[in-house]
Amino acid sequence: PAGGAARLSQGRARRRVLAIVLPRRYLRLRRRAQRLHVIIPETTRLFREAGEASAAVREQLERNHALVIEAAEHLNAHPPRAVVTCARGSSDHAATFAKYLVETRAGVLTSSAAPSVSSVYAAPAHLEGTLFLAISQSGASPDLVATAEAARASGAYVLALVNAEDSTLAGTAHLTIPLRAGKETSVAATKSYLASLAAIVHLVAHWRNDDSLLRALALAPGQLDQAWQLDWQAAADALHSVPGLYVV
């Protein structure tokens, strides 16, 4: 028979039961499907942590005001000739956001540092008079810490946006602004990434005395709450079969 199905014995009693002979391949697929676990998004750590983003931003606005003012006053008293960002993974995407915000709102050239220049090649940095902005969730990446240490030794003002306040990176910086995202244990960064964006907006808004940015940031926690309550299934369905995604 087709598909490798075994023949049904001619002497086997039917007893009014219709015998259907299935190929072995079908049985293997069925056993494999039975082993698969159905994941309910609402029960995952990723879902729970993503839903805490609004609380993280709200806590930043309540608790980071004095730190952000201190950073803004320093930048106004000692205007940086350039801003150098340093980050890994999703934090590096937040650094790209910082580049656009700083260059459009403050008019200061902003560029990303490659951590391997310091950690692997041990090349000396010449960053006198710059703002070195390090962004990290853990603050423990050895190459990120090494680059921050080199930047500080070369004369840069090191400002860390970090979630782990007791991290090595926080201890290296002249000033640390906590992300206030709390513990994040799922693989993907969710609330810490959004908290990084909010901290960047908070810093630039006070640095440039930008009331429009401050007003927009004040609305962010409520808007994040509203967005979290929306039904995003239609968007998820539309993306289900998409092989790639490009952001312009």
Short mmCIF file of C-alpha atoms in Angstrom, two decimals:
data_model
loop_
_atom_site.label_atom_id
_atom_site.label_comp_id
_atom_site.label_asym_id
_atom_site.label_seq_id
_atom_site.Cartn_x
_atom_site.Cartn_y
_atom_site.Cartn_z
CA PRO A 1 0.00 0.00 0.00
CA ALA A 2 1.01 3.61 -0.58
CA GLY A 3 2.90 5.37 2.21
CA GLY A 4 4.28 2.22 3.73
CA ALA A 5 1.02 1.21 5.48
CA ALA A 6 0.84 -2.38 6.67
CA ARG A 7 -1.61 -4.72 4.99
CA LEU A 8 -4.78 -5.57 6.92
CA SER A 9 -5.07 -9.28 7.59
CA GLN A 10 -7.83 -10.85 5.52
CA GLY A 11 -8.85 -13.00 8.45
CA ARG A 12 -9.32 -10.12 10.89
CA ALA A 13 -12.91 -9.66 12.07
CA ARG A 14 -14.43 -6.32 11.12
CA ARG A 15 -17.41 -6.47 13.55
CA ARG A 16 -19.09 -3.62 11.67
CA VAL A 17 -16.12 -1.33 12.32
CA LEU A 18 -14.67 0.39 9.29
CA ALA A 19 -10.93 -0.29 9.29
CA ILE A 20 -8.81 2.59 8.03
CA VAL A 21 -5.19 1.82 7.34
CA LEU A 22 -2.91 4.83 7.84
CA PRO A 23 0.66 5.18 6.60
CA ARG A 24 3.47 5.07 9.15
CA ARG A 25 4.43 8.64 8.24
CA TYR A 26 1.07 9.90 9.51
CA LEU A 27 1.54 8.09 12.81
CA ARG A 28 5.00 9.57 13.25
CA LEU A 29 3.66 13.09 12.62
CA ARG A 30 0.83 12.50 15.07
CA ARG A 31 3.19 11.38 17.81
CA ARG A 32 5.38 14.41 17.15
CA ALA A 33 2.38 16.77 17.38
CA GLN A 34 1.35 15.22 20.68
CA ARG A 35 4.76 16.08 22.12
CA LEU A 36 4.43 19.76 21.18
CA HIS A 37 3.39 22.12 23.97
CA VAL A 38 0.82 24.81 23.30
CA ILE A 39 2.17 28.12 24.61
CA ILE A 40 -0.34 30.57 26.06
CA PRO A 41 1.27 34.04 25.78
CA GLU A 42 -0.33 35.38 28.95
CA THR A 43 1.43 32.73 31.04
CA THR A 44 4.96 33.53 29.86
CA ARG A 45 7.60 35.68 31.56
CA LEU A 46 8.06 37.57 28.30
CA PHE A 47 4.41 38.64 28.29
CA ARG A 48 4.47 39.59 31.97
CA GLU A 49 7.66 41.62 31.68
CA ALA A 50 6.51 43.45 28.55
CA GLY A 51 3.37 44.47 30.41
CA GLU A 52 5.49 46.11 33.13
CA ALA A 53 7.04 48.69 30.76
CA SER A 54 4.60 51.45 31.67
CA ALA A 55 5.35 51.01 35.38
CA ALA A 56 9.09 51.26 34.67
CA VAL A 57 8.69 54.53 32.77
CA ARG A 58 6.39 55.91 35.45
CA GLU A 59 8.92 55.07 38.17
CA GLN A 60 11.69 56.73 36.16
CA LEU A 61 9.77 59.99 35.98
CA GLU A 62 9.07 59.87 39.71
CA ARG A 63 12.54 58.88 40.96
CA ASN A 64 15.11 59.99 38.38
CA HIS A 65 14.33 63.70 38.25
CA ALA A 66 17.26 64.85 40.40
CA LEU A 67 19.75 62.62 38.58
CA VAL A 68 18.60 63.78 35.16
CA ILE A 69 18.80 67.43 36.25
CA GLU A 70 22.36 66.82 37.51
CA ALA A 71 23.34 65.31 34.15
CA ALA A 72 21.67 68.14 32.21
CA GLU A 73 23.41 70.81 34.30
CA HIS A 74 26.77 69.18 33.66
CA LEU A 75 26.15 69.02 29.91
CA ASN A 76 25.10 72.66 29.82
CA ALA A 77 28.08 73.74 31.90
CA HIS A 78 30.47 71.61 29.82
CA PRO A 79 28.94 71.28 26.33
CA PRO A 80 30.26 68.07 24.75
CA ARG A 81 31.96 68.34 21.39
CA ALA A 82 30.41 64.98 20.48
CA VAL A 83 28.37 62.15 21.99
CA VAL A 84 29.71 58.60 21.83
CA THR A 85 27.26 55.80 22.53
CA CYS A 86 28.23 52.30 23.56
CA ALA A 87 25.85 49.37 23.88
CA ARG A 88 25.18 45.77 22.87
CA GLY A 89 22.15 43.99 21.40
CA SER A 90 18.79 45.70 21.89
CA SER A 91 20.50 48.45 23.88
CA ASP A 92 22.43 49.31 20.73
CA HIS A 93 19.09 49.94 19.00
CA ALA A 94 18.26 52.32 21.84
CA ALA A 95 21.62 54.00 21.17
CA THR A 96 20.58 54.52 17.54
CA PHE A 97 17.44 56.22 18.83
CA ALA A 98 19.68 58.40 21.02
CA LYS A 99 21.75 59.39 17.99
CA TYR A 100 18.71 60.71 16.14
CA LEU A 101 17.28 62.46 19.19
CA VAL A 102 20.55 64.13 20.21
CA GLU A 103 21.44 65.22 16.70
CA THR A 104 17.96 66.60 15.92
CA ARG A 105 17.31 68.24 19.29
CA ALA A 106 20.79 69.20 20.50
CA GLY A 107 22.66 69.43 17.22
CA VAL A 108 25.60 67.46 18.60
CA LEU A 109 27.35 64.85 16.46
CA THR A 110 26.62 61.38 17.85
CA SER A 111 28.37 58.14 16.92
CA SER A 112 28.49 54.56 18.16
CA ALA A 113 31.68 53.12 19.65
CA ALA A 114 32.78 49.58 18.82
CA PRO A 115 33.57 47.89 22.17
CA SER A 116 36.10 45.54 20.58
CA VAL A 117 38.38 48.51 19.83
CA SER A 118 39.12 48.71 23.55
CA SER A 119 38.51 45.15 24.73
CA VAL A 120 40.24 43.27 21.90
CA TYR A 121 42.63 45.71 20.24
CA ALA A 122 43.38 47.83 23.32
CA ALA A 123 43.56 50.89 21.10
CA PRO A 124 43.86 54.18 23.00
CA ALA A 125 40.82 56.45 22.90
CA HIS A 126 40.94 60.22 22.46
CA LEU A 127 37.57 61.27 23.84
CA GLU A 128 38.39 64.45 25.73
CA GLY A 129 35.38 66.72 25.95
CA THR A 130 32.86 64.14 24.80
CA LEU A 131 29.81 62.60 26.44
CA PHE A 132 30.19 58.83 26.58
CA LEU A 133 26.70 57.35 26.89
CA ALA A 134 26.70 53.68 27.91
CA ILE A 135 23.39 51.82 27.77
CA SER A 136 22.94 48.37 29.28
CA GLN A 137 20.43 46.18 31.07
CA SER A 138 22.94 44.17 33.11
CA GLY A 139 25.89 46.56 33.14
CA ALA A 140 28.14 43.51 33.27
CA SER A 141 29.35 43.00 29.69
CA PRO A 142 33.18 42.93 29.96
CA ASP A 143 33.81 44.67 26.63
CA LEU A 144 31.26 47.39 27.44
CA VAL A 145 32.85 47.99 30.84
CA ALA A 146 36.35 48.04 29.32
CA THR A 147 35.26 50.61 26.75
CA ALA A 148 33.66 52.80 29.43
CA GLU A 149 36.81 52.61 31.54
CA ALA A 150 38.96 53.60 28.55
CA ALA A 151 36.62 56.47 27.74
CA ARG A 152 36.75 57.80 31.28
CA ALA A 153 40.55 57.51 31.36
CA SER A 154 40.76 59.49 28.13
CA GLY A 155 38.73 62.41 29.48
CA ALA A 156 35.14 61.62 28.49
CA TYR A 157 32.21 62.27 30.80
CA VAL A 158 30.74 58.78 31.25
CA LEU A 159 26.99 58.59 31.78
CA ALA A 160 25.44 55.15 32.23
CA LEU A 161 21.81 54.25 31.60
CA VAL A 162 21.70 50.88 33.31
CA ASN A 163 19.11 48.64 34.92
CA ALA A 164 21.44 46.95 37.41
CA GLU A 165 22.38 49.83 39.70
CA ASP A 166 25.08 47.84 41.51
CA SER A 167 26.79 46.71 38.29
CA THR A 168 30.41 47.24 37.29
CA LEU A 169 29.34 49.66 34.57
CA ALA A 170 27.45 51.78 37.10
CA GLY A 171 30.58 51.92 39.24
CA THR A 172 32.66 53.02 36.26
CA ALA A 173 30.43 55.93 35.24
CA HIS A 174 30.63 59.49 36.55
CA LEU A 175 26.85 59.36 36.88
CA THR A 176 24.32 56.54 36.57
CA ILE A 177 20.67 56.98 35.67
CA PRO A 178 18.80 53.77 36.59
CA LEU A 179 16.33 52.33 34.09
CA ARG A 180 14.04 51.22 36.98
CA ALA A 181 12.79 48.24 34.95
CA GLY A 182 13.22 45.68 37.73
CA LYS A 183 14.36 42.12 37.14
CA GLU A 184 14.19 40.96 33.53
CA THR A 185 14.79 37.24 33.03
CA SER A 186 13.23 36.39 29.67
CA VAL A 187 15.58 36.15 26.69
CA ALA A 188 14.17 39.10 24.79
CA ALA A 189 14.54 42.60 26.24
CA THR A 190 11.13 44.25 26.54
CA LYS A 191 10.58 46.65 29.41
CA SER A 192 14.30 47.43 29.76
CA TYR A 193 14.44 48.49 26.10
CA LEU A 194 11.43 50.78 26.41
CA ALA A 195 12.83 52.10 29.69
CA SER A 196 16.09 52.93 27.87
CA LEU A 197 14.20 54.97 25.28
CA ALA A 198 12.33 56.85 28.00
CA ALA A 199 15.56 57.60 29.89
CA ILE A 200 17.13 58.98 26.71
CA VAL A 201 14.14 61.25 26.10
CA HIS A 202 14.21 62.36 29.75
CA LEU A 203 17.89 63.27 29.52
CA VAL A 204 17.70 65.15 26.22
CA ALA A 205 14.52 66.98 27.21
CA HIS A 206 16.13 68.47 30.33
CA TRP A 207 19.49 69.03 28.61
CA ARG A 208 17.82 71.17 25.96
CA ASN A 209 14.99 72.52 28.15
CA ASP A 210 12.58 71.04 25.63
CA ASP A 211 9.06 71.43 27.00
CA SER A 212 7.47 69.57 24.11
CA LEU A 213 9.56 66.47 24.84
CA LEU A 214 8.79 66.69 28.55
CA ARG A 215 5.05 66.92 27.88
CA ALA A 216 5.18 63.96 25.51
CA LEU A 217 7.20 61.90 28.00
CA ALA A 218 4.71 62.65 30.79
CA LEU A 219 1.99 61.03 28.66
CA ALA A 220 4.05 57.93 27.88
CA PRO A 221 3.12 55.72 30.88
CA GLY A 222 -0.59 56.15 30.26
CA GLN A 223 -0.19 55.59 26.53
CA LEU A 224 1.79 52.42 27.17
CA ASP A 225 -1.00 51.20 29.46
CA GLN A 226 -3.59 51.91 26.77
CA ALA A 227 -1.52 50.20 24.08
CA TRP A 228 -1.12 47.11 26.25
CA GLN A 229 -4.90 46.76 26.54
CA LEU A 230 -5.43 46.77 22.77
CA ASP A 231 -6.06 43.60 20.78
CA TRP A 232 -2.97 43.19 18.57
CA GLN A 233 -4.04 39.84 17.08
CA ALA A 234 -4.90 41.35 13.70
CA ALA A 235 -1.35 42.65 13.35
CA ALA A 236 0.07 39.32 14.48
CA ASP A 237 -2.03 37.44 11.92
CA ALA A 238 -0.84 39.75 9.14
CA LEU A 239 2.79 39.05 10.04
CA HIS A 240 2.41 35.30 10.48
CA SER A 241 3.63 34.32 7.01
CA VAL A 242 5.96 37.27 6.41
CA PRO A 243 9.54 36.05 5.77
CA GLY A 244 11.20 39.37 6.66
CA LEU A 245 10.50 42.78 8.17
CA TYR A 246 12.12 46.06 7.18
CA VAL A 247 11.85 49.27 9.20
CA VAL A 248 12.28 52.47 7.20
#
